[in-house]
Short mmCIF file of C-alpha atoms in Angstrom, two decimals:
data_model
loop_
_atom_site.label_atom_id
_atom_site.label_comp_id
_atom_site.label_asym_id
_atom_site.label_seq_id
_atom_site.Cartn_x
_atom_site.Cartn_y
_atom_site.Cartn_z
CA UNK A 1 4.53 -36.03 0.22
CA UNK A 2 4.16 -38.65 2.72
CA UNK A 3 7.85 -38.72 4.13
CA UNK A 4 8.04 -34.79 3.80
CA UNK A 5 8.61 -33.13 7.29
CA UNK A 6 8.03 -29.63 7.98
CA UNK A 7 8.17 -27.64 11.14
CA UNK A 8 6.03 -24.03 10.94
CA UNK A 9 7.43 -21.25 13.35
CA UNK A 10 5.18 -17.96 13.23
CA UNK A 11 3.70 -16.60 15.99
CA UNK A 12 0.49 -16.09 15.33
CA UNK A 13 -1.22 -19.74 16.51
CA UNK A 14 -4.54 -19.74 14.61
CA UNK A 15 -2.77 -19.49 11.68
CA UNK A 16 -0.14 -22.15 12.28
CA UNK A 17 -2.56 -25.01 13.73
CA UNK A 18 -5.13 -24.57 10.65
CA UNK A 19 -1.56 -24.58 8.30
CA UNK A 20 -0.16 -27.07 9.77
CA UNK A 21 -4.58 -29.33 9.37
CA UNK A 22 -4.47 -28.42 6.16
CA UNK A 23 -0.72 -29.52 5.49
CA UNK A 24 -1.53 -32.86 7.34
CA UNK A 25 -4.39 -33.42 4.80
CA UNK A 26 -2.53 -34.05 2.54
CA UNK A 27 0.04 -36.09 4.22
CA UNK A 28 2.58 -33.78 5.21
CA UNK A 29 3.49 -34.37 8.93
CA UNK A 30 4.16 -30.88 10.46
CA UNK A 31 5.38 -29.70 13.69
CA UNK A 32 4.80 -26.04 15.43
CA UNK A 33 6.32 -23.77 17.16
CA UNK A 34 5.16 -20.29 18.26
CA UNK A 35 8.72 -18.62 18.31
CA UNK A 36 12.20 -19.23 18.04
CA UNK A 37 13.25 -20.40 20.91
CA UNK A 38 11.02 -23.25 20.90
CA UNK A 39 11.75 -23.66 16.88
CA UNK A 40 15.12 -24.27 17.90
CA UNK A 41 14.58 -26.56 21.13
CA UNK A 42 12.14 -28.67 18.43
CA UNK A 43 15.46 -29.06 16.65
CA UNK A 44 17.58 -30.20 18.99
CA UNK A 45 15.60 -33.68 18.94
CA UNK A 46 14.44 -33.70 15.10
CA UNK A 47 15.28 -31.98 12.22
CA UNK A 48 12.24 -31.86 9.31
CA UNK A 49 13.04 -31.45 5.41
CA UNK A 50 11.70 -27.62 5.24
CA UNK A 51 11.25 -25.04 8.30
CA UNK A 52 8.58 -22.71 7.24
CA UNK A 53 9.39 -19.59 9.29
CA UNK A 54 7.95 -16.14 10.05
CA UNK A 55 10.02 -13.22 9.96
CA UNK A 56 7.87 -10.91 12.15
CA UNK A 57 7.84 -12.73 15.64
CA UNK A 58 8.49 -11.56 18.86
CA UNK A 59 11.84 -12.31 20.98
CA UNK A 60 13.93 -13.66 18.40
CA UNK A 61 13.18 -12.89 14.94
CA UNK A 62 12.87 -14.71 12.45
CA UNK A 63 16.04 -13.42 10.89
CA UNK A 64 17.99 -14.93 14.07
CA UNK A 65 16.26 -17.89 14.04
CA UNK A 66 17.57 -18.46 10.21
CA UNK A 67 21.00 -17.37 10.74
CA UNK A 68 21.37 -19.89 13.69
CA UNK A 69 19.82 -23.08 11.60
CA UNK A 70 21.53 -22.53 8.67
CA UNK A 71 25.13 -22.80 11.40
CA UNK A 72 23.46 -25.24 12.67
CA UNK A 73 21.85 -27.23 9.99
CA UNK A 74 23.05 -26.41 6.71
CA UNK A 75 21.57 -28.62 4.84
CA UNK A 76 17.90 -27.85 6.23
CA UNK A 77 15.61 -25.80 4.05
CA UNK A 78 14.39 -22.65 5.23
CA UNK A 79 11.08 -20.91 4.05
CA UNK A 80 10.53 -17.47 5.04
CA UNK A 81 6.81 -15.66 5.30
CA UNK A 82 7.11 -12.45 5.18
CA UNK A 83 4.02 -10.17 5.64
CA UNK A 84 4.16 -6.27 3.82
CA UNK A 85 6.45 -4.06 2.57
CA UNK A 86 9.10 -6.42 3.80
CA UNK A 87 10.33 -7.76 0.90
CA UNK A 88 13.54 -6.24 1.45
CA UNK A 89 13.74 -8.62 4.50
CA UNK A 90 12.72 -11.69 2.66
CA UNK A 91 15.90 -10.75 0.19
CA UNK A 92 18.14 -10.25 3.32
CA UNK A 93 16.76 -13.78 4.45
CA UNK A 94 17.93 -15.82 0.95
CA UNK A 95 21.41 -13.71 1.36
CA UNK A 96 21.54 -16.06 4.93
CA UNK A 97 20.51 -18.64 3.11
CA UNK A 98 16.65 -19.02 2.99
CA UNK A 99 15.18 -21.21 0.19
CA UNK A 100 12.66 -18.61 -0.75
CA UNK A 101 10.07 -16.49 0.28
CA UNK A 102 6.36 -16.09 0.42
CA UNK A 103 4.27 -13.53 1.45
CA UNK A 104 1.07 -13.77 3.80
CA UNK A 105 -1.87 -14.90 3.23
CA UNK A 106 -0.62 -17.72 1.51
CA UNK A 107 -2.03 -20.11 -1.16
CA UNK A 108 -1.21 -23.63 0.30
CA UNK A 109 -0.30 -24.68 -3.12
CA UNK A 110 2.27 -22.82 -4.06
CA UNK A 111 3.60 -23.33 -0.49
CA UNK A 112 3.49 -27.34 -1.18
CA UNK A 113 5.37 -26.36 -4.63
CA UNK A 114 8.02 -24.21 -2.80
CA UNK A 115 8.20 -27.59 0.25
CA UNK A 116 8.16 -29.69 -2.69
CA UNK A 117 10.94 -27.68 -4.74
CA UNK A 118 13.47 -27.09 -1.44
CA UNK A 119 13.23 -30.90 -0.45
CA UNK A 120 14.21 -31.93 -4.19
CA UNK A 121 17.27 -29.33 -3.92
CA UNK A 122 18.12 -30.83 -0.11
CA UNK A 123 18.20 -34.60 -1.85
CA UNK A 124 20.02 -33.85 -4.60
CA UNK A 125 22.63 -31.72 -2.60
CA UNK A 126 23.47 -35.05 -0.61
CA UNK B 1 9.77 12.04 14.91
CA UNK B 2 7.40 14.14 13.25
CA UNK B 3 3.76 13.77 13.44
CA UNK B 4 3.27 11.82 9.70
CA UNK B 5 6.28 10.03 10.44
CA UNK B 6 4.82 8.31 13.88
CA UNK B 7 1.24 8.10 11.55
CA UNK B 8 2.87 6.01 9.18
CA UNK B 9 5.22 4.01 11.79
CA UNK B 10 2.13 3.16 13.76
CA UNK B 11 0.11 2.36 10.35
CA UNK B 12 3.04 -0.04 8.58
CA UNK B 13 2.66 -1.39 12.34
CA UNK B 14 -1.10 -2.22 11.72
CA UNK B 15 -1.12 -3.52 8.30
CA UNK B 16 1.08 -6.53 9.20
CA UNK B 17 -1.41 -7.20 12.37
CA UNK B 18 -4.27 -7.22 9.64
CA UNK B 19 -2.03 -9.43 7.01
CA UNK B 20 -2.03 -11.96 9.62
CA UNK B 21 -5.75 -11.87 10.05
CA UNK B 22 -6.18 -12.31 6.18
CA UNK B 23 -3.83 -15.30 7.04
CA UNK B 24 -5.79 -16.87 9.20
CA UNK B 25 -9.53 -16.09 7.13
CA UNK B 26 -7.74 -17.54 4.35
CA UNK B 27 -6.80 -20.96 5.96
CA UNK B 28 -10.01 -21.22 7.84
CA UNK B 29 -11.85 -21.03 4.87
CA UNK B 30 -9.18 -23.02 3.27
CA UNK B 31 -9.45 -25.99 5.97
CA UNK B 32 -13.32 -25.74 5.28
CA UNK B 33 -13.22 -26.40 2.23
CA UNK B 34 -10.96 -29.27 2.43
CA UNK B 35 -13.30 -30.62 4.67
CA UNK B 36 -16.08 -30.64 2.40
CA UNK B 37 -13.46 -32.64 0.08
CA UNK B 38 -13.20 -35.26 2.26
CA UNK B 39 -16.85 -35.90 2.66
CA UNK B 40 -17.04 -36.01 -1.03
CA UNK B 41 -20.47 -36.10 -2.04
CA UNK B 42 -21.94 -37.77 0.70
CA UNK B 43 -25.25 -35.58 0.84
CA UNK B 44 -24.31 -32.20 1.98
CA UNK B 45 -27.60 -30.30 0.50
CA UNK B 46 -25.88 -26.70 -0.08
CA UNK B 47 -22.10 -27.91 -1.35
CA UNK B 48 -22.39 -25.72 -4.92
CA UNK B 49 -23.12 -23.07 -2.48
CA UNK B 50 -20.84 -23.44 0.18
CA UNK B 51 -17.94 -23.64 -2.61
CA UNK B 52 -19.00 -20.71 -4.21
CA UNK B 53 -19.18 -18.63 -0.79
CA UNK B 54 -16.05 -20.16 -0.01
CA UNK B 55 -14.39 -18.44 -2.92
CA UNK B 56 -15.78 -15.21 -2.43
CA UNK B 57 -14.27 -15.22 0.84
CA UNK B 58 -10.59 -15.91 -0.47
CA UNK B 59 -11.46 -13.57 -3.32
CA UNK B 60 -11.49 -11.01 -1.02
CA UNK B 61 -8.72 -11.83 0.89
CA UNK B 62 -6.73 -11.15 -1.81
CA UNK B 63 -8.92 -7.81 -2.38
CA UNK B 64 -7.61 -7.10 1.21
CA UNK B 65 -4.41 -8.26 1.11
CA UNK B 66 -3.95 -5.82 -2.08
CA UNK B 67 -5.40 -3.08 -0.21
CA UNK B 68 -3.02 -3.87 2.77
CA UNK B 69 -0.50 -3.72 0.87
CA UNK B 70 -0.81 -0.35 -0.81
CA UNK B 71 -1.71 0.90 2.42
CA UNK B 72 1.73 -0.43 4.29
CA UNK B 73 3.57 1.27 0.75
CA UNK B 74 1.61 4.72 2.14
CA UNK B 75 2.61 4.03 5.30
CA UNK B 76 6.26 4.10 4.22
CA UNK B 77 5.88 7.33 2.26
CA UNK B 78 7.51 10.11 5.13
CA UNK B 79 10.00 7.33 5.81
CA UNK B 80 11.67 10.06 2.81
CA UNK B 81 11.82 13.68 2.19
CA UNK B 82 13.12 12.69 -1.22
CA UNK B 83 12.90 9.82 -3.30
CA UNK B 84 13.70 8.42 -6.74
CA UNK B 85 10.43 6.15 -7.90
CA UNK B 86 8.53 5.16 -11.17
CA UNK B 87 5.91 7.36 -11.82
CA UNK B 88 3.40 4.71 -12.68
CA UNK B 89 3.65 2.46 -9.56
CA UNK B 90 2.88 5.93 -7.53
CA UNK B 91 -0.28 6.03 -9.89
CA UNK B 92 -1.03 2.36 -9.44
CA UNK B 93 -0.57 2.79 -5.42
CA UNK B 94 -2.89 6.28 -5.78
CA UNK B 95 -5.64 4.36 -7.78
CA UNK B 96 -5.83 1.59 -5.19
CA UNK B 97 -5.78 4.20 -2.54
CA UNK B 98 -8.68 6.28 -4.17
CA UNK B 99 -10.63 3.69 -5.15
CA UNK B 100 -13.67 4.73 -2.04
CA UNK B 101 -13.82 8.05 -3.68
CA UNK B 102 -14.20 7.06 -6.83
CA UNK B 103 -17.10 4.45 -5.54
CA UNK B 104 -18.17 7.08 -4.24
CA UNK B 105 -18.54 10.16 -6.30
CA UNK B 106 -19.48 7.10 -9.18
CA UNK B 107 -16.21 8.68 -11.56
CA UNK B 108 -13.85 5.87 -12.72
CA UNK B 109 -10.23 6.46 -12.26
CA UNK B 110 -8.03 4.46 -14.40
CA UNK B 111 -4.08 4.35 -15.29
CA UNK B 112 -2.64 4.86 -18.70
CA UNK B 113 0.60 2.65 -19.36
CA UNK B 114 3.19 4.86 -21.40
CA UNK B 115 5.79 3.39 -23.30
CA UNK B 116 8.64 4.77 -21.31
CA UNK B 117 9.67 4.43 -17.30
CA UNK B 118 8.85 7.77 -15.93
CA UNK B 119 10.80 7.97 -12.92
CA UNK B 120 10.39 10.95 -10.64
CA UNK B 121 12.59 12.40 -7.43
CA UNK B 122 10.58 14.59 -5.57
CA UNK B 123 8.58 14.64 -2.26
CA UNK B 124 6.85 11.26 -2.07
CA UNK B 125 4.05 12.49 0.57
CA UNK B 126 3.53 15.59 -1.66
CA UNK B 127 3.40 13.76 -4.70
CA UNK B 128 0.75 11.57 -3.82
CA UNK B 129 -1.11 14.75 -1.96
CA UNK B 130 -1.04 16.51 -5.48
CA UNK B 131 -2.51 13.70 -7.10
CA UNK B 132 -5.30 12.73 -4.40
CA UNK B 133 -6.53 16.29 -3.98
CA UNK B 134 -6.49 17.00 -7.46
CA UNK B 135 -8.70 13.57 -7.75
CA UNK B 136 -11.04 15.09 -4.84
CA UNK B 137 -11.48 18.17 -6.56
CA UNK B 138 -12.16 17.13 -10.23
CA UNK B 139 -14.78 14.38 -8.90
CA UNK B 140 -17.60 16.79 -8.08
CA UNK B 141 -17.13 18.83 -11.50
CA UNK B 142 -16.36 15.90 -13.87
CA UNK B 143 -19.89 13.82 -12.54
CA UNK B 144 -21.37 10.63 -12.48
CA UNK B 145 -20.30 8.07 -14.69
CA UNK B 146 -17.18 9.68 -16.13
CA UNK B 147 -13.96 8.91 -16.55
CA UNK B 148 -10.13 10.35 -15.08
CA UNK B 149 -7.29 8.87 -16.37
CA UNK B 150 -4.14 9.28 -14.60
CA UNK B 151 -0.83 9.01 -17.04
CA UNK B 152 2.99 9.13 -16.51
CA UNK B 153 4.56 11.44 -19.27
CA UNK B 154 7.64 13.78 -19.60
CA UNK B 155 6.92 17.02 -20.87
CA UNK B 156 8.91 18.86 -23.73
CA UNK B 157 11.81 19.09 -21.66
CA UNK B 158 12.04 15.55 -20.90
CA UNK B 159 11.20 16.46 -17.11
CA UNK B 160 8.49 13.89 -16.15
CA UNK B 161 4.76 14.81 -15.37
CA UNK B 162 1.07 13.74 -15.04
CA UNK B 163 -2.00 13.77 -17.57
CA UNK B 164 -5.21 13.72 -15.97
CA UNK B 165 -7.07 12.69 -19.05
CA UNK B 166 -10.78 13.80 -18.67
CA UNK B 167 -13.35 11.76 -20.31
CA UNK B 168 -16.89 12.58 -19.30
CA UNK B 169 -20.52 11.04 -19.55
CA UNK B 170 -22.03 14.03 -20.86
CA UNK B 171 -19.13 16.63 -22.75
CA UNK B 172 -21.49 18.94 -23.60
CA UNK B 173 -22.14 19.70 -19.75
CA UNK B 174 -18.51 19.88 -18.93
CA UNK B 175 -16.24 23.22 -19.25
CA UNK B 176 -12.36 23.38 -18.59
CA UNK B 177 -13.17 26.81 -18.13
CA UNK B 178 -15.94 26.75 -15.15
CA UNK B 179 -13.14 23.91 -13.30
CA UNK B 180 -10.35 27.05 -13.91
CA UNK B 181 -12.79 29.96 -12.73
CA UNK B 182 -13.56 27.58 -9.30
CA UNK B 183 -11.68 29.16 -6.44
CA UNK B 184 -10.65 26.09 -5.33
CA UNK B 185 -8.93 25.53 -8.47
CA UNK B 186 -7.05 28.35 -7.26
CA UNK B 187 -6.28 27.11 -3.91
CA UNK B 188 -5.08 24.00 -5.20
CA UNK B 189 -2.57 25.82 -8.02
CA UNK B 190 -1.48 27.66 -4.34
CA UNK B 191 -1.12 25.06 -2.16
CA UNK B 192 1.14 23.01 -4.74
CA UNK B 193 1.96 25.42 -7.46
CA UNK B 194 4.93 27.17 -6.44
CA UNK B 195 6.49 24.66 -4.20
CA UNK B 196 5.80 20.90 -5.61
CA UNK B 197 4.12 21.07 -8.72
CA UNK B 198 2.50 23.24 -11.99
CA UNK B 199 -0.58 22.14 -12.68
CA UNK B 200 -2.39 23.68 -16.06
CA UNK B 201 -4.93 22.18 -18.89
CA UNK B 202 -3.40 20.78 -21.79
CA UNK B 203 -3.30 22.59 -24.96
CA UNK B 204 -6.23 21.10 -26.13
CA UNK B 205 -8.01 21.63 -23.05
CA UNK B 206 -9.42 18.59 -22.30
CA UNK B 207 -6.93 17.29 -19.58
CA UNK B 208 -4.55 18.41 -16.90
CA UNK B 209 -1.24 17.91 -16.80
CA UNK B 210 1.05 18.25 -13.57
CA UNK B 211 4.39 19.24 -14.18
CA UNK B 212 6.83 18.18 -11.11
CA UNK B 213 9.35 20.45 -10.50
#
């Protein structure tokens, strides 16, 4: 876990600063970003293993933001959150190429499973 | 846009704002917790307690998050005049959704699981209107401590339909035929009789059945 990268995009900041604590506890080294714009500034200088990305924001949403890294960055890992009755959009998301999805609230261990899982696909895709 | 439609636009709206706030409850407690982890057992006083408060909180986050859940699925309901969907989920969504009334009134509603899909095309909104009122009316008659079981079953024509299997605390108090002679019985056969649904007791008179037509 210690060389595992992940940058959070949502929104909502509570959330993603006590994620991103909680992630860092246990060695993960996170970055934020509050929407997609700034997700996709962050990327321009460094690209983590896994993005971790909200589908519900507002400007860009998290649908755009996907579709642009995966042009982008190909080989990055994208996890989508989805919140209620959007399922349907976290399907839409693996047809542009999302990892997975997981709906909110989260456990934090299956979401260090699903990290976990992506980053072992990214490595052995190289 | 109607008036249920812009109800349940606004509502769908609302359960996502209060998805994120489970979000957030959970990870605070979450980060809490981890917290108390890290300090091992270095002499907090109340840890046993603090853990076990600490998991009644995220148990009922997910108690929420359930609810929340349901509630967006309602919420999505006059999104169609018509729609093709399993009988049972609509029962599983209703019991959910009732579950204050049956707190309150102190009757247990519960879901049978058939052996066959039952899968229904009608008016989701009335549907789930039948069902609910019917629930609100049998409540009061059926009393304290008993039970309604809600079951997805096709009829003798193969067209599907809904037991309402009564079980009460006390069956010597409780008559089919005083629920039938209630002229709100007759209100509800009026309201949802002729244009959604038959309801009549079973055969052997100790349950409803809805037929959907």
């Amino acid at each position: 876990m210690k060389d595992w990268k992940v940058l959070l995009v949502d929104d909502e900041k509570e959330f993603v600063l006590t994620l991103a604590e909680r992630l860092g506890m246990r060695g993960i080294q996170t970055e934020t970003a509050f929407d997609g714009q700034s997700a996709l500034k962050k990327l321009e200088v460094d690209q983590p293993h896994v993005m971790v990305l909200d589908l519900m924001m507002p400007g860009m949403s998290g649908l755009t933001v996907l579709e642009r890294v995966k042009k982008l960055y190909p080989k990055m890992e994208v996890i989508l959150l989805t919140g209620i009755g959007s399922t349907s959009e976290g399907v839409s998301g693996m047809k542009l190429g999302a990892y997975d999805y997981l709906m909110k609230p989260l456990q934090i261990e299956e979401l260090i499973e699903k990290i976990g899982s992506a980053i072992k696909k990214g490595s052995s895709a190289k | 846009m109607n008036e249920s439609l812009f109800m349940g636009k606004v509502t769908a709206a609302m359960t996502h704002e209060i998805k994120n706030v489970l979000a957030i409850i959970r990870e605070s407690a979450g980060l809490a917790q981890d917290l108390l982890a890290m300090a091992g057992d270095s002499g907090f006083a109340h840890k046993e307690k603090f853990l076990r408060v600490m998991d009644k909180i995220d148990k009922q986050v997910e108690r929420g998050a359930e609810i929340v859940t349901r509630l967006n699925t309602f919420a999505h309901v006059p999104d169609h005049e018509i729609r093709r969907e399993d009988l049972s989920s609509v029962l599983d969504e209703m019991l959910i959704l009732s579950h204050k009334l049956s707190r309150l009134s102190g009757v247990n509603f519960t879901v049978g699981k058939g052996s066959t899909s039952v899968v229904l095309e009608a008016d989701p909104m009335k549907t789930r209107m039948t069902i609910y009122r019917l629930l609100e009316f049998l409540t009061p008659l059926v009393g304290k401590g008993s039970e309604i079981q809600l079951k997805a079953m096709k009829n003798s024509h193969g067209l599907p339909s809904l037991g309402l299997i009564i079980k009460t605390a006390s069956l010597e108090n409780f008559c089919i035929d005083g629920i039938l002679a209630d002229p709100e019985w007759n209100s509800l056969e009026m309201e949802f009789g002729s244009e959604n649904a038959a309801i009549e007791p079973s055969p052997e008179r100790d349950s409803f059945v809805i037929h959907f037509v």
